[in-house]
Coordinates of C-alpha atoms and ligand atoms in Angstrom, one line a residue:
X1 CA 74.0 -10.5 79.8
X2 CA 72.4 -6.8 80.1
X3 CA 75.4 -5.7 78.1
X4 CA 74.6 -8.0 75.4
X5 CA 70.9 -7.2 75.3
X6 CA 71.7 -3.4 75.0
X7 CA 74.3 -4.2 72.3
X8 CA 71.5 -6.1 70.2
X9 CA 69.3 -3.1 71.1
X10 CA 71.6 -0.7 69.7
X11 CA 72.3 -2.5 66.7
X12 CA 68.4 -2.5 65.8
X13 CA 68.1 1.1 66.6
X14 CA 71.0 1.7 64.2
X15 CA 69.4 -0.7 61.7
X16 CA 65.6 1.1 62.3
X17 CA 67.6 4.4 61.9
X18 CA 69.2 3.7 58.7
X19 CA 66.0 2.0 57.0
X20 CA 64.3 5.1 58.0
X21 CA 66.8 7.4 56.4
X22 CA 66.8 5.1 53.1
X23 CA 62.8 5.4 52.9
X24 CA 63.0 9.2 53.6
X25 CA 65.9 9.5 51.0
X26 CA 63.7 7.5 48.6
X27 CA 60.7 9.4 49.2
X28 CA 62.5 12.8 48.8
X29 CA 64.0 11.5 45.2
X30 CA 60.5 10.4 43.9
X31 CA 59.1 13.5 44.8
X32 CA 61.9 15.8 43.3
X33 CA 61.6 13.2 40.1
X34 CA 57.9 13.3 39.7
X35 CA 57.8 17.1 40.5
X36 CA 60.2 17.7 37.8
X37 CA 58.0 15.7 35.3
X38 CA 54.6 17.3 35.6
X39 CA 52.9 20.2 36.4
X40 CA 51.7 23.3 34.6
X41 CA 55.2 24.4 33.2
X42 CA 56.9 21.2 32.8
X43 CA 58.4 20.4 29.2
X44 CA 58.1 16.7 30.2
X45 CA 54.2 17.0 30.6
X46 CA 53.5 17.9 27.3
X47 CA 50.2 19.2 26.1
X48 CA 51.1 20.6 22.6
X49 CA 52.6 18.7 19.2
X50 CA 55.9 20.4 19.6
X51 CA 56.2 19.7 23.1
X52 CA 55.5 16.2 22.6
X53 CA 58.4 15.7 20.0
X54 CA 60.8 17.9 22.5
X55 CA 59.9 15.5 25.5
X56 CA 60.4 12.2 23.0
X57 CA 63.7 13.8 22.2
X58 CA 64.6 14.2 25.9
X59 CA 63.7 10.6 26.7
X60 CA 65.6 9.1 23.7
X61 CA 68.7 11.1 24.7
X62 CA 68.5 10.5 28.6
X63 CA 67.7 6.6 27.6
X64 CA 70.8 6.7 25.3
X65 CA 73.0 8.3 27.9
X66 CA 72.0 5.9 30.3
X67 CA 72.8 3.1 28.4
X68 CA 76.4 4.5 27.4
X69 CA 76.9 5.2 31.3
X70 CA 76.1 1.8 32.1
X71 CA 78.5 0.3 29.7
X72 CA 81.2 2.4 30.6
X73 CA 80.7 1.6 34.6
X74 CA 80.3 -2.1 33.5
X75 CA 83.8 -1.9 31.5
X76 CA 85.4 0.1 34.6
X77 CA 84.3 -2.3 37.2
X78 CA 85.6 -5.2 34.8
X79 CA 89.0 -3.7 34.4
X80 CA 89.2 -3.2 38.3
X81 CA 88.4 -6.9 39.0
X82 CA 89.3 -8.4 36.1
X83 CA 92.5 -11.0 36.1
X84 CA 95.7 -9.3 35.2
X85 CA 97.2 -11.2 32.0
X86 CA 99.3 -9.4 29.0
X87 CA 97.1 -7.7 26.5
X88 CA 96.6 -9.2 23.2
X89 CA 97.7 -5.9 21.1
X90 CA 95.3 -6.7 18.0
X91 CA 92.2 -7.2 20.5
X92 CA 93.1 -4.1 22.2
X93 CA 93.4 -2.0 19.3
X94 CA 90.0 -3.2 18.0
X95 CA 88.4 -2.6 21.3
X96 CA 89.7 0.9 21.3
X97 CA 88.7 1.6 17.8
X98 CA 85.6 -0.1 18.1
X99 CA 84.7 1.4 21.6
X100 CA 86.3 4.8 21.3
X101 CA 85.7 5.7 17.8
X102 CA 82.9 3.7 16.0
X103 CA 80.7 3.3 19.2
X104 CA 80.4 7.1 20.0
X105 CA 80.3 8.1 16.4
X106 CA 77.4 5.9 15.6
X107 CA 75.4 6.4 18.8
X108 CA 75.7 10.5 18.7
X109 CA 75.1 10.4 14.6
X110 CA 71.9 8.3 15.4
X111 CA 70.8 11.1 18.0
X112 CA 71.8 13.9 16.0
X113 CA 69.9 12.9 12.9
X114 CA 66.9 11.9 15.3
X115 CA 66.9 15.5 16.6
X116 CA 67.4 17.4 13.1
X117 CA 64.9 15.4 11.6
X118 CA 62.1 17.1 13.8
X119 CA 63.6 20.5 13.2
X120 CA 61.3 21.4 10.0
X121 CA 58.3 20.4 12.1
X122 CA 59.3 22.5 15.0
X123 CA 59.8 25.5 13.0
X124 CA 57.0 25.1 10.3
X125 CA 54.5 28.1 10.5
X126 CA 50.8 27.4 10.8
X127 CA 48.6 27.0 8.1
X128 CA 47.0 30.4 6.4
X129 CA 43.9 31.4 8.3
X130 CA 45.2 30.2 11.5
X131 CA 44.6 32.2 14.9
X132 CA 47.2 34.8 15.0
X133 CA 48.3 36.3 18.0
X134 CA 51.1 39.3 18.1
X135 CA 53.3 39.1 21.3
X136 CA 55.3 42.2 22.6
X137 CA 57.8 41.6 25.4
X138 CA 57.7 44.7 28.0
X139 CA 59.4 45.5 30.9
X140 CA 58.0 43.1 32.5
X141 CA 54.9 42.0 31.3
X142 CA 53.3 40.5 28.1
X143 CA 51.3 42.3 25.3
X144 CA 49.2 39.9 23.6
X145 CA 47.0 41.2 20.5
X146 CA 44.6 38.8 18.8
X147 CA 44.1 39.3 15.2
X148 CA 40.7 38.3 13.7
X149 CA 38.3 38.9 10.8
X150 CA 35.8 40.6 13.3
X151 CA 38.6 42.7 14.4
X152 CA 41.8 43.0 16.7
X153 CA 41.8 43.2 20.4
X154 CA 44.7 43.3 23.0
X155 CA 45.0 41.9 26.4
X156 CA 48.0 41.1 28.7
X157 CA 49.7 38.4 30.6
X158 CA 47.1 35.8 29.9
X159 CA 46.6 33.7 26.6
X160 CA 43.8 31.6 26.0
X161 CA 43.8 29.3 23.0
X162 CA 41.3 26.8 21.5
X163 CA 42.4 23.3 21.9
X164 CA 43.6 21.0 18.7
X165 CA 44.0 24.0 16.4
X166 CA 47.4 25.6 15.2
X167 CA 48.3 29.1 16.4
X168 CA 50.6 31.3 14.7
X169 CA 52.5 33.7 17.1
X170 CA 54.5 37.0 15.6
X171 CA 56.9 38.1 18.4
X172 CA 58.9 41.1 19.1
X173 CA 60.1 43.7 21.8
X174 CA 60.3 47.1 22.0
X175 CA 63.7 47.4 23.7
X176 CA 65.2 44.6 25.5
X177 CA 65.7 40.7 24.3
X178 CA 63.1 38.4 25.9
X179 CA 62.2 34.8 24.8
X180 CA 58.7 33.6 24.7
X181 CA 58.5 30.1 26.1
X182 CA 55.0 27.8 27.1
X183 CA 57.1 24.6 28.0
X184 CA 54.1 22.3 27.9
X185 CA 53.3 23.6 24.3
X186 CA 56.5 23.7 22.5
X187 CA 60.1 25.2 21.8
X188 CA 60.7 28.6 22.8
X189 CA 61.7 31.5 20.6
X190 CA 63.6 35.2 21.2
X191 CA 61.9 38.3 21.1
X192 CA 64.3 40.8 19.6
X193 CA 63.8 44.5 19.0
X194 CA 63.4 45.5 15.4
X195 CA 62.9 41.8 14.2
X196 CA 59.6 39.7 14.0
X197 CA 60.2 36.3 15.0
X198 CA 57.5 33.6 14.2
X199 CA 56.6 30.4 16.1
X200 CA 53.6 28.1 16.0
X201 CA 52.0 26.0 18.4
X202 CA 49.3 23.4 18.6
X203 CA 47.7 22.6 21.7
X204 CA 46.6 19.0 22.2
X205 CA 44.9 19.1 25.7
X206 CA 43.1 21.4 27.8
X207 CA 44.3 22.9 31.0
X208 CA 45.8 25.5 33.0
X209 CA 49.5 26.1 32.0
X210 CA 52.3 28.9 32.6
X211 CA 54.5 30.5 30.2
X212 CA 57.8 32.4 31.0
X213 CA 60.5 34.6 29.6
X214 CA 63.4 32.5 29.1
X215 CA 66.0 35.1 28.3
X216 CA 67.7 37.2 31.2
X217 CA 66.2 41.0 30.5
X218 CA 66.4 42.8 33.6
X219 CA 65.6 43.4 37.2
X220 CA 62.3 41.5 37.0
X221 CA 63.1 38.7 34.3
X222 CA 62.1 36.0 37.1
X223 CA 58.9 37.9 37.8
X224 CA 57.7 37.8 33.9
X225 CA 55.1 34.8 33.7
X226 CA 52.2 34.5 32.0
X227 CA 49.1 32.1 32.4
X228 CA 47.9 30.0 29.5
X229 CA 44.4 28.4 29.2
X230 CA 43.7 25.8 26.5
X231 CA 40.1 25.5 26.0
X232 CA 37.5 23.9 24.0
X233 CA 36.8 26.0 20.7
X234 CA 33.3 26.9 21.7
X235 CA 34.3 28.4 25.1
X236 CA 37.3 30.2 23.3
X237 CA 34.9 31.6 20.7
X238 CA 32.8 33.2 23.8
X239 CA 35.9 34.4 25.6
X240 CA 37.1 36.0 22.2
X241 CA 33.6 37.7 21.6
X242 CA 33.7 39.1 25.3
X243 CA 37.0 40.6 24.8
X244 CA 35.9 42.3 21.5
X245 CA 33.6 44.1 23.7
X246 CA 34.4 47.7 25.1
X247 CA 34.5 47.8 28.9
X248 CA 30.9 48.1 30.9
X249 CA 30.4 51.5 32.3
X250 CA 30.1 51.3 36.1
X251 CA 26.6 52.0 37.7
X252 CA 26.0 55.8 38.4
X253 CA 26.8 56.6 41.9
X254 CA 28.8 53.8 42.9
X255 CA 32.5 53.2 44.1
X256 CA 33.4 51.9 40.7
X257 CA 32.1 55.3 39.0
X258 CA 34.1 57.6 41.4
X259 CA 37.0 55.0 40.7
X260 CA 36.6 55.6 37.0
X261 CA 36.8 59.4 37.4
X262 CA 39.7 59.0 39.6
X263 CA 41.6 56.7 36.8
X264 CA 40.7 59.5 34.1
X265 CA 41.9 62.2 36.5
X266 CA 45.2 60.8 38.1
X267 CA 46.9 60.4 34.6
X268 CA 46.2 56.4 34.8
X269 CA 44.8 57.0 31.3
X270 CA 48.0 58.3 29.8
X271 CA 49.7 54.6 30.3
X272 CA 46.5 52.3 30.0
X273 CA 43.8 52.0 27.6
X274 CA 40.3 50.9 28.8
X275 CA 38.4 50.5 25.6
X276 CA 35.1 52.4 25.6
X277 CA 36.4 55.4 27.8
X278 CA 38.9 58.4 26.8
X279 CA 41.7 56.0 28.6
X280 CA 43.9 55.1 25.3
X281 CA 47.7 55.1 26.8
X282 CA 49.5 52.6 25.2
X283 CA 52.7 52.1 28.0
X284 CA 51.2 49.6 30.1
X285 CA 49.0 46.8 29.8
X286 CA 45.4 46.9 28.3
X287 CA 42.9 47.1 31.2
X288 CA 39.8 46.6 29.4
X289 CA 38.9 43.3 30.8
X290 CA 41.4 43.4 33.6
X291 CA 38.9 41.7 36.1
X292 CA 38.6 38.7 33.6
X293 CA 42.2 37.7 34.4
X294 CA 43.2 35.3 37.1
X295 CA 46.6 37.1 38.3
X296 CA 47.9 40.5 37.8
X297 CA 51.5 41.6 37.6
X298 CA 52.4 39.1 34.9
X299 CA 51.3 35.9 36.6
X300 CA 52.7 37.1 40.2
X301 CA 49.6 37.7 42.4
X302 CA 46.0 36.5 42.2
X303 CA 43.8 39.2 40.9
X304 CA 42.1 40.0 44.1
X305 CA 41.3 43.6 45.5
X306 CA 44.1 43.6 48.2
X307 CA 46.7 42.8 45.4
X308 CA 45.6 45.6 43.2
X309 CA 45.9 47.9 46.0
X310 CA 49.1 46.8 46.8
X311 CA 50.0 47.1 43.0
X312 CA 49.0 50.9 43.4
X313 CA 50.7 51.7 46.4
X314 CA 53.9 50.2 45.8
X315 CA 54.6 48.7 42.3
X316 CA 58.5 49.0 42.7
X317 CA 58.1 46.6 45.7
X318 CA 55.8 44.1 44.0
X319 CA 58.0 44.4 40.8
X320 CA 61.5 45.9 40.9
X321 CA 62.3 48.1 37.9
X322 CA 58.5 48.4 36.8
X323 CA 57.7 51.5 34.7
X324 CA 54.6 52.2 36.4
X325 CA 55.0 54.9 39.1
X326 CA 53.4 54.7 42.6
X327 CA 50.2 56.1 44.0
X328 CA 50.8 55.8 47.8
X329 CA 50.0 59.9 47.9
X330 CA 46.2 59.2 46.9
X331 CA 43.8 59.1 50.1
X332 CA 42.3 55.8 51.3
X333 CA 39.2 56.7 49.9
X334 CA 40.3 57.4 46.5
X335 CA 42.4 54.1 46.3
X336 CA 39.4 51.9 47.2
X337 CA 37.4 53.6 44.4
X338 CA 40.2 53.0 42.0
X339 CA 40.3 49.1 43.1
X340 CA 36.7 48.9 42.9
X341 CA 36.7 50.3 39.3
X342 CA 39.4 47.7 38.3
X343 CA 37.9 45.0 39.7
X344 CA 34.7 46.0 37.8
X345 CA 36.3 45.7 34.4
X346 CA 35.2 41.9 33.5
Ligands
LIG1 CU1 61.6 39.1 29.6 CU2 63.3 37.9 30.8

């Protein structure tokens, strides 16, 4: 009696264990599938016209593939379980020609035509007069130059775009090949030294998104991202006007003012520009409005004083292969002042 009760208990435990494992597996699968379909960097969660077309293409392809897979598995099961009887040669030949030649040709031709038909729209340039941004892929960060009737300005690693307006990108690179890709907005395009490639994007909803480099380009390829903020046109205009301004001079006798002096003395100005000061270097990112950016190091670290300090002391440790030299020889007080200056560049 006791043995039989124990046996029943074991059986129930095994059943509970199995259903728990099944539920856990289902939850994991769900999380995996959902996380792949949404987020700031998902091509399946489109926020731009090009990406909407590409996501639709993906779902049609995935749906088509699933139907073909189901048919093939169904036929395989039928063949395994069906009654064995002599084949009718004519029926077999028809089945092979129909299922092996006609069906795949028609299905693939249909999907191919659907895919090709959207190409002209994906590669069409933006209308004349659209917002134009020149992009240069650097090692390993992004140089963005906004062109406009009121003048151009340069920024780095952060794009701001107005919603519901086309944007024309003109892309190149000074040394190695990169690829510019904002998965939520549209297709990607290579950035090739000595050549200008063009890409038009058209954001359809506001939000904070992320772009990446999609072509292996060296040690920090995987650390070469950028932030993309799609905002209302009025907010974009405000931002554009503030970016056109020169940097605000720090208040006299503050840590930031001392930092500006050290910045100009220590050679920072040879590589970085801060508009409105003698710093006009072109090697590294323009720092005129560094403090207005959400991240530093090409979408790598939150833009906070301790991270700015980390970058000054050990840029190679933060981003392997970076061109910037370290400044760990500077006394703490100078580093603090430099960080205060950088943090004041709003
Ligand atoms: Cu730049 Cu990969």
